[in-house]
PDB file of C-alpha atoms in Angstrom:
ATOM      1  CA  ASP A   1       6.158  11.912   6.711  1.00 64.00           C
ATOM      2  CA  ALA A   2       3.211  13.821   8.111  1.00 65.00           C
ATOM      3  CA  LYS A   3       0.672  11.891  10.121  1.00 88.00           C
ATOM      4  CA  THR A   4      -2.927  11.665   9.014  1.00 94.00           C
ATOM      5  CA  THR A   5      -6.184  11.329  10.888  1.00 95.00           C
ATOM      6  CA  GLN A   6      -9.195   9.606   9.377  1.00 97.00           C
ATOM      7  CA  PRO A   7     -12.526   8.459  10.799  1.00 97.00           C
ATOM      8  CA  THR A   8     -12.501   4.791  11.687  1.00 97.00           C
ATOM      9  CA  SER A   9     -15.569   3.942   9.674  1.00 97.00           C
ATOM     10  CA  MET A  10     -18.254   5.427   7.457  1.00 97.00           C
ATOM     11  CA  ASP A  11     -21.394   4.241   5.754  1.00 97.00           C
ATOM     12  CA  CYS A  12     -22.732   5.396   2.419  1.00 96.00           C
ATOM     13  CA  ALA A  13     -25.865   4.571   0.457  1.00 97.00           C
ATOM     14  CA  GLU A  14     -25.383   2.977  -2.927  1.00 97.00           C
ATOM     15  CA  GLY A  15     -25.546   5.553  -5.710  1.00 97.00           C
ATOM     16  CA  ARG A  16     -24.773   8.431  -3.383  1.00 97.00           C
ATOM     17  CA  ALA A  17     -21.507  10.325  -3.181  1.00 97.00           C
ATOM     18  CA  ALA A  18     -19.064   9.094  -0.559  1.00 98.00           C
ATOM     19  CA  ASN A  19     -17.013  11.866   1.029  1.00 98.00           C
ATOM     20  CA  LEU A  20     -14.019  10.618   2.996  1.00 98.00           C
ATOM     21  CA  PRO A  21     -12.169  13.241   5.063  1.00 98.00           C
ATOM     22  CA  CYS A  22      -8.526  13.268   6.061  1.00 97.00           C
ATOM     23  CA  ASN A  23      -6.675  15.639   8.354  1.00 96.00           C
ATOM     24  CA  HIS A  24      -2.972  16.227   7.803  1.00 94.00           C
ATOM     25  CA  SER A  25      -2.291  19.405   9.732  1.00 93.00           C
ATOM     26  CA  THR A  26       1.499  18.906   9.853  1.00 91.00           C
ATOM     27  CA  ILE A  27       1.947  18.394   6.131  1.00 92.00           C
ATOM     28  CA  SER A  28       5.061  19.951   4.606  1.00 88.00           C
ATOM     29  CA  GLY A  29       5.146  22.004   1.458  1.00 86.00           C
ATOM     30  CA  ASN A  30       6.659  19.242  -0.664  1.00 84.00           C
ATOM     31  CA  GLU A  31       4.475  16.403   0.598  1.00 88.00           C
ATOM     32  CA  TYR A  32       1.803  14.941  -1.632  1.00 90.00           C
ATOM     33  CA  VAL A  33      -1.556  13.605  -0.495  1.00 93.00           C
ATOM     34  CA  TYR A  34      -2.176  10.055  -1.745  1.00 94.00           C
ATOM     35  CA  TRP A  35      -5.286   7.938  -1.477  1.00 96.00           C
ATOM     36  CA  TYR A  36      -5.353   4.159  -1.739  1.00 96.00           C
ATOM     37  CA  ARG A  37      -7.991   1.613  -0.944  1.00 97.00           C
ATOM     38  CA  GLN A  38      -7.795  -2.005   0.073  1.00 97.00           C
ATOM     39  CA  ILE A  39     -10.569  -4.406  -0.646  1.00 95.00           C
ATOM     40  CA  HIS A  40     -10.599  -7.412   1.627  1.00 89.00           C
ATOM     41  CA  SER A  41      -7.643  -9.773   1.103  1.00 86.00           C
ATOM     42  CA  GLN A  42      -6.201  -7.776  -1.776  1.00 94.00           C
ATOM     43  CA  GLY A  43      -3.263  -5.426  -2.210  1.00 95.00           C
ATOM     44  CA  PRO A  44      -3.895  -1.674  -1.945  1.00 96.00           C
ATOM     45  CA  GLN A  45      -5.198  -0.001  -5.081  1.00 95.00           C
ATOM     46  CA  TYR A  46      -4.026   3.468  -6.064  1.00 93.00           C
ATOM     47  CA  ILE A  47      -6.878   5.954  -6.383  1.00 96.00           C
ATOM     48  CA  ILE A  48      -5.555   9.480  -6.746  1.00 95.00           C
ATOM     49  CA  HIS A  49      -2.985  11.943  -5.469  1.00 93.00           C
ATOM     50  CA  GLY A  50      -2.388  15.681  -5.395  1.00 93.00           C
ATOM     51  CA  LEU A  51      -0.121  18.402  -4.097  1.00 92.00           C
ATOM     52  CA  LYS A  52      -2.073  21.660  -3.989  1.00 92.00           C
ATOM     53  CA  ASN A  53      -4.776  21.661  -6.629  1.00 90.00           C
ATOM     54  CA  ASN A  54      -7.926  19.596  -6.680  1.00 95.00           C
ATOM     55  CA  GLU A  55      -7.640  16.519  -8.834  1.00 96.00           C
ATOM     56  CA  THR A  56     -10.128  14.297 -10.632  1.00 97.00           C
ATOM     57  CA  ASN A  57      -9.769  11.023 -12.461  1.00 96.00           C
ATOM     58  CA  GLU A  58     -12.048   8.210 -13.539  1.00 95.00           C
ATOM     59  CA  MET A  59     -12.252   6.826 -10.014  1.00 95.00           C
ATOM     60  CA  ALA A  60     -12.580   9.820  -7.737  1.00 98.00           C
ATOM     61  CA  SER A  61     -12.025  13.473  -6.976  1.00 98.00           C
ATOM     62  CA  LEU A  62      -9.578  14.859  -4.443  1.00 98.00           C
ATOM     63  CA  ILE A  63     -10.311  18.167  -2.780  1.00 98.00           C
ATOM     64  CA  ILE A  64      -7.398  19.732  -0.881  1.00 97.00           C
ATOM     65  CA  THR A  65      -8.021  22.751   1.312  1.00 96.00           C
ATOM     66  CA  GLU A  66      -6.125  25.920   0.560  1.00 95.00           C
ATOM     67  CA  ASP A  67      -3.965  25.581   3.673  1.00 95.00           C
ATOM     68  CA  ARG A  68      -3.389  21.904   2.721  1.00 95.00           C
ATOM     69  CA  LYS A  69      -4.164  20.784   6.260  1.00 95.00           C
ATOM     70  CA  SER A  70      -6.996  18.539   5.194  1.00 96.00           C
ATOM     71  CA  SER A  71      -8.440  16.847   2.163  1.00 97.00           C
ATOM     72  CA  THR A  72     -11.531  14.952   1.053  1.00 98.00           C
ATOM     73  CA  LEU A  73     -11.766  12.007  -1.276  1.00 98.00           C
ATOM     74  CA  ILE A  74     -15.029  11.942  -3.187  1.00 98.00           C
ATOM     75  CA  LEU A  75     -16.461   8.855  -4.852  1.00 98.00           C
ATOM     76  CA  PRO A  76     -19.261  10.464  -6.886  1.00 97.00           C
ATOM     77  CA  HIS A  77     -21.597   7.481  -7.179  1.00 95.00           C
ATOM     78  CA  ALA A  78     -20.657   4.799  -4.700  1.00 97.00           C
ATOM     79  CA  THR A  79     -21.339   1.172  -5.581  1.00 97.00           C
ATOM     80  CA  LEU A  80     -21.250  -1.943  -3.429  1.00 97.00           C
ATOM     81  CA  ARG A  81     -17.824  -2.720  -4.918  1.00 96.00           C
ATOM     82  CA  ASP A  82     -16.451   0.453  -3.373  1.00 97.00           C
ATOM     83  CA  THR A  83     -16.719  -1.120   0.073  1.00 97.00           C
ATOM     84  CA  ALA A  84     -13.113  -1.131   1.289  1.00 98.00           C
ATOM     85  CA  VAL A  85     -10.631   0.432   3.681  1.00 97.00           C
ATOM     86  CA  TYR A  86      -9.485   3.806   2.361  1.00 98.00           C
ATOM     87  CA  TYR A  87      -6.056   5.105   3.286  1.00 97.00           C
ATOM     88  CA  CYS A  88      -4.975   8.726   3.156  1.00 96.00           C
ATOM     89  CA  ILE A  89      -1.194   9.068   3.091  1.00 93.00           C
ATOM     90  CA  VAL A  90       1.060  12.088   2.843  1.00 90.00           C
ATOM     91  CA  ARG A  91       4.588  11.648   1.607  1.00 85.00           C
ATOM     92  CA  VAL A  92       7.410  13.198  -0.302  1.00 71.00           C
ATOM     93  CA  SER A  93       7.441  11.797  -3.812  1.00 62.00           C
ATOM     94  CA  ASN A  94       9.361   8.539  -4.221  1.00 59.00           C
ATOM     95  CA  ASN A  95       9.567   7.858  -0.500  1.00 69.00           C
ATOM     96  CA  ASP A  96       7.969   4.854   1.076  1.00 73.00           C
ATOM     97  CA  MET A  97       4.305   4.770   2.002  1.00 81.00           C
ATOM     98  CA  ARG A  98       3.364   4.742   5.681  1.00 84.00           C
ATOM     99  CA  PHE A  99      -0.119   3.418   6.227  1.00 90.00           C
ATOM    100  CA  GLY A 100      -2.378   4.486   9.070  1.00 90.00           C
ATOM    101  CA  ALA A 101      -5.528   2.719  10.142  1.00 92.00           C
ATOM    102  CA  GLY A 102      -7.625   4.154   7.306  1.00 96.00           C
ATOM    103  CA  THR A 103     -11.387   4.508   7.033  1.00 97.00           C
ATOM    104  CA  ARG A 104     -13.546   1.455   6.560  1.00 97.00           C
ATOM    105  CA  LEU A 105     -16.218   2.510   4.069  1.00 98.00           C
ATOM    106  CA  THR A 106     -19.321   0.358   3.830  1.00 98.00           C
ATOM    107  CA  VAL A 107     -21.625   1.009   0.892  1.00 97.00           C
ATOM    108  CA  LYS A 108     -25.122  -0.185   1.654  1.00 97.00           C
ATOM    109  CA  PRO A 109     -27.891  -1.062  -0.791  1.00 96.00           C
TER     110      PRO A 109
ATOM    111  CA  GLY B   1      -1.711   1.024 -16.050  1.00 68.00           C
ATOM    112  CA  ALA B   2       1.148  -0.169 -13.929  1.00 84.00           C
ATOM    113  CA  VAL B   3       0.819  -3.810 -12.913  1.00 92.00           C
ATOM    114  CA  VAL B   4       2.656  -5.545 -10.112  1.00 95.00           C
ATOM    115  CA  SER B   5       2.352  -9.290  -9.655  1.00 97.00           C
ATOM    116  CA  GLN B   6       3.268 -11.595  -6.819  1.00 97.00           C
ATOM    117  CA  HIS B   7       3.902 -15.300  -6.741  1.00 97.00           C
ATOM    118  CA  PRO B   8       2.682 -17.387  -5.106  1.00 97.00           C
ATOM    119  CA  SER B   9      -0.655 -15.909  -4.073  1.00 97.00           C
ATOM    120  CA  TRP B  10      -0.726 -18.171  -1.057  1.00 96.00           C
ATOM    121  CA  VAL B  11       1.577 -20.705   0.539  1.00 97.00           C
ATOM    122  CA  ILE B  12       1.398 -23.149   3.421  1.00 97.00           C
ATOM    123  CA  CYS B  13       4.641 -24.453   4.849  1.00 96.00           C
ATOM    124  CA  LYS B  14       5.968 -26.336   7.822  1.00 96.00           C
ATOM    125  CA  SER B  15       7.732 -24.571  10.642  1.00 97.00           C
ATOM    126  CA  GLY B  16      11.471 -24.326  10.017  1.00 96.00           C
ATOM    127  CA  THR B  17      11.313 -24.231   6.239  1.00 97.00           C
ATOM    128  CA  SER B  18      12.112 -21.249   4.027  1.00 97.00           C
ATOM    129  CA  VAL B  19       9.660 -19.606   1.683  1.00 97.00           C
ATOM    130  CA  LYS B  20      10.443 -17.362  -1.275  1.00 97.00           C
ATOM    131  CA  ILE B  21       7.960 -14.780  -2.555  1.00 98.00           C
ATOM    132  CA  GLU B  22       8.455 -13.061  -5.907  1.00 97.00           C
ATOM    133  CA  CYS B  23       7.368  -9.560  -6.822  1.00 96.00           C
ATOM    134  CA  ARG B  24       7.426  -8.439 -10.444  1.00 96.00           C
ATOM    135  CA  SER B  25       6.618  -5.194 -12.180  1.00 93.00           C
ATOM    136  CA  LEU B  26       5.048  -6.397 -15.416  1.00 94.00           C
ATOM    137  CA  ASP B  27       4.904  -3.322 -17.615  1.00 89.00           C
ATOM    138  CA  PHE B  28       7.403  -0.912 -16.131  1.00 87.00           C
ATOM    139  CA  GLN B  29      10.846  -0.784 -14.631  1.00 88.00           C
ATOM    140  CA  ALA B  30      10.887  -0.256 -10.896  1.00 88.00           C
ATOM    141  CA  THR B  31      13.861   1.516  -9.420  1.00 82.00           C
ATOM    142  CA  THR B  32      12.550   0.873  -5.932  1.00 88.00           C
ATOM    143  CA  MET B  33      10.458  -1.930  -4.504  1.00 92.00           C
ATOM    144  CA  PHE B  34       8.931  -2.170  -1.063  1.00 93.00           C
ATOM    145  CA  TRP B  35       7.844  -5.061   1.110  1.00 96.00           C
ATOM    146  CA  TYR B  36       4.982  -4.815   3.590  1.00 96.00           C
ATOM    147  CA  ARG B  37       3.414  -7.184   6.066  1.00 97.00           C
ATOM    148  CA  GLN B  38      -0.174  -7.098   7.227  1.00 96.00           C
ATOM    149  CA  PHE B  39      -1.608  -9.049  10.137  1.00 95.00           C
ATOM    150  CA  PRO B  40      -5.371  -9.671  10.399  1.00 92.00           C
ATOM    151  CA  LYS B  41      -7.408  -6.539  11.070  1.00 90.00           C
ATOM    152  CA  GLN B  42      -4.300  -4.387  11.062  1.00 93.00           C
ATOM    153  CA  SER B  43      -2.826  -1.908   8.626  1.00 93.00           C
ATOM    154  CA  LEU B  44       0.158  -2.486   6.367  1.00 94.00           C
ATOM    155  CA  MET B  45       3.558  -2.267   8.023  1.00 94.00           C
ATOM    156  CA  LEU B  46       6.602  -1.452   5.931  1.00 93.00           C
ATOM    157  CA  MET B  47       9.294  -4.087   6.309  1.00 95.00           C
ATOM    158  CA  ALA B  48      12.004  -2.977   3.900  1.00 94.00           C
ATOM    159  CA  THR B  49      12.896  -0.913   0.879  1.00 91.00           C
ATOM    160  CA  SER B  50      15.028  -2.283  -1.901  1.00 89.00           C
ATOM    161  CA  ASN B  51      16.765  -0.662  -4.823  1.00 86.00           C
ATOM    162  CA  GLU B  52      17.969  -2.636  -7.804  1.00 82.00           C
ATOM    163  CA  GLY B  53      21.518  -3.838  -7.347  1.00 81.00           C
ATOM    164  CA  SER B  54      21.943  -2.687  -3.765  1.00 84.00           C
ATOM    165  CA  LYS B  55      21.232  -3.980  -0.289  1.00 87.00           C
ATOM    166  CA  ALA B  56      17.775  -3.531   1.130  1.00 92.00           C
ATOM    167  CA  THR B  57      17.058  -1.047   3.899  1.00 92.00           C
ATOM    168  CA  TYR B  58      15.115  -2.673   6.712  1.00 94.00           C
ATOM    169  CA  GLU B  59      12.722  -0.997   9.109  1.00 93.00           C
ATOM    170  CA  GLN B  60      13.476  -1.042  12.794  1.00 93.00           C
ATOM    171  CA  GLY B  61      12.501  -4.342  14.331  1.00 94.00           C
ATOM    172  CA  VAL B  62      12.632  -6.323  11.082  1.00 95.00           C
ATOM    173  CA  GLU B  63      15.340  -8.989  11.125  1.00 94.00           C
ATOM    174  CA  LYS B  64      17.354  -8.756   7.933  1.00 93.00           C
ATOM    175  CA  ASP B  65      18.766 -12.259   8.361  1.00 94.00           C
ATOM    176  CA  LYS B  66      15.281 -13.695   8.633  1.00 96.00           C
ATOM    177  CA  PHE B  67      13.688 -11.745   5.799  1.00 97.00           C
ATOM    178  CA  LEU B  68      16.144 -11.859   2.918  1.00 96.00           C
ATOM    179  CA  ILE B  69      15.447  -9.445   0.094  1.00 94.00           C
ATOM    180  CA  ASN B  70      17.034  -9.633  -3.330  1.00 91.00           C
ATOM    181  CA  HIS B  71      16.361  -7.009  -5.973  1.00 88.00           C
ATOM    182  CA  ALA B  72      18.278  -8.513  -8.873  1.00 83.00           C
ATOM    183  CA  SER B  73      16.690  -6.580 -11.709  1.00 90.00           C
ATOM    184  CA  LEU B  74      14.477  -3.590 -12.384  1.00 89.00           C
ATOM    185  CA  THR B  75      11.442  -5.851 -12.620  1.00 93.00           C
ATOM    186  CA  LEU B  76      11.997  -8.464  -9.930  1.00 94.00           C
ATOM    187  CA  SER B  77      12.404  -8.472  -6.168  1.00 94.00           C
ATOM    188  CA  THR B  78      12.221 -11.528  -3.937  1.00 96.00           C
ATOM    189  CA  LEU B  79      11.508 -11.896  -0.240  1.00 97.00           C
ATOM    190  CA  THR B  80      12.679 -15.090   1.442  1.00 97.00           C
ATOM    191  CA  VAL B  81      11.311 -15.883   4.865  1.00 97.00           C
ATOM    192  CA  THR B  82      13.991 -18.104   6.358  1.00 97.00           C
ATOM    193  CA  SER B  83      13.240 -20.712   9.010  1.00 96.00           C
ATOM    194  CA  ALA B  84       9.606 -19.678   9.086  1.00 96.00           C
ATOM    195  CA  HIS B  85       7.631 -19.985  12.319  1.00 96.00           C
ATOM    196  CA  PRO B  86       3.884 -19.733  12.967  1.00 96.00           C
ATOM    197  CA  GLU B  87       4.259 -16.100  14.074  1.00 96.00           C
ATOM    198  CA  ASP B  88       5.511 -15.280  10.554  1.00 97.00           C
ATOM    199  CA  SER B  89       2.098 -16.192   9.180  1.00 97.00           C
ATOM    200  CA  SER B  90       0.832 -13.024   7.568  1.00 97.00           C
ATOM    201  CA  PHE B  91      -0.168 -11.279   4.357  1.00 97.00           C
ATOM    202  CA  TYR B  92       2.953 -10.096   2.536  1.00 98.00           C
ATOM    203  CA  ILE B  93       2.536  -7.333  -0.024  1.00 97.00           C
ATOM    204  CA  CYS B  94       5.073  -5.758  -2.329  1.00 96.00           C
ATOM    205  CA  SER B  95       4.927  -2.484  -4.181  1.00 94.00           C
ATOM    206  CA  ALA B  96       6.997  -0.738  -6.792  1.00 92.00           C
ATOM    207  CA  ASN B  97       7.669   2.826  -7.821  1.00 85.00           C
ATOM    208  CA  ARG B  98       7.133   3.600 -11.455  1.00 74.00           C
ATOM    209  CA  ALA B  99      10.265   5.637 -12.029  1.00 65.00           C
ATOM    210  CA  VAL B 100       8.751   8.490 -13.987  1.00 49.00           C
ATOM    211  CA  GLN B 101       5.505   9.131 -12.142  1.00 53.00           C
ATOM    212  CA  GLU B 102       6.769   7.875  -8.798  1.00 75.00           C
ATOM    213  CA  THR B 103       3.366   6.594  -7.732  1.00 84.00           C
ATOM    214  CA  GLN B 104       3.613   3.346  -5.801  1.00 89.00           C
ATOM    215  CA  TYR B 105       1.732   0.376  -7.218  1.00 91.00           C
ATOM    216  CA  PHE B 106       0.972  -2.643  -5.117  1.00 95.00           C
ATOM    217  CA  GLY B 107       0.909  -6.335  -5.838  1.00 96.00           C
ATOM    218  CA  PRO B 108      -2.051  -8.543  -4.935  1.00 97.00           C
ATOM    219  CA  GLY B 109      -0.306  -9.962  -1.881  1.00 97.00           C
ATOM    220  CA  THR B 110       0.882 -13.387  -0.734  1.00 98.00           C
ATOM    221  CA  ARG B 111      -0.780 -15.098   2.167  1.00 97.00           C
ATOM    222  CA  LEU B 112       1.662 -17.200   4.181  1.00 97.00           C
ATOM    223  CA  LEU B 113       0.545 -19.801   6.690  1.00 97.00           C
ATOM    224  CA  VAL B 114       3.227 -21.520   8.726  1.00 97.00           C
ATOM    225  CA  LEU B 115       2.108 -24.692  10.484  1.00 96.00           C
TER     226      LEU B 115
END
C-alpha cells in the first residue's frame, strides 16, 4: 500500500471548518483513499473514502486532487467532539489497513 | 451502519494466564477480520488477518503460537493471548470487512493489563 504523509498536529476553532491534508504521491490507480479517526481510548471510526471523485457524506467531505497525489478531509463545522487523531490511509479495496501516525486535531472553544 | 463489538472491553490478568478476546460483527457477515494492537501514544499495528474457516495470516514479528486466532463463523473471531506477560499489556482492536462494500469497521477495543 502507498505511504501517506500527514501533519503531526493541527488546531481548529470550534464552528470553523477543519481542513486536514494528506499526501500520497505514490498512490496506485486502484488504491482508494480512506479516512478514519480515533477518539481517545476508542476504536477507529470510519469517516469517508474515495477513489477519484470528491465525496461528501453526513460527517465530512473528501477532496482528491486530479493527479490523486494528495487529498483533504474537510469537517465543515468542527465541534469539540471532533477532537481526535485522524488517519489517512490508501489501500486496495478489501486489503488490510495500515495506519500511519495520523494528525492529532484539537478543536478549541 | 455496520457495528463491530468486542468483549471484554477491559481485562486485568496475572502473568502466565491466557486471555480470550471476542470480536463480533453484529449486523453483517464478515468474510475477513483483522486484529490490531496499539501501545500508548502509538498508532495501530496490524497483528493478523483471518478469514472464516481458514488459518490466520500473521504479520512479521507476531508470534502465532502466542496470539491464537480463531475465526469460526462469519460473525465471530477470537484472539487468545496465551501465557500473557506484562509486555503484552496493550489495547487490542479488531475490525471486519463488510463483504459488499468492503469498508473496514472497527470494534471499540479491549484494554489488556497483565500484572
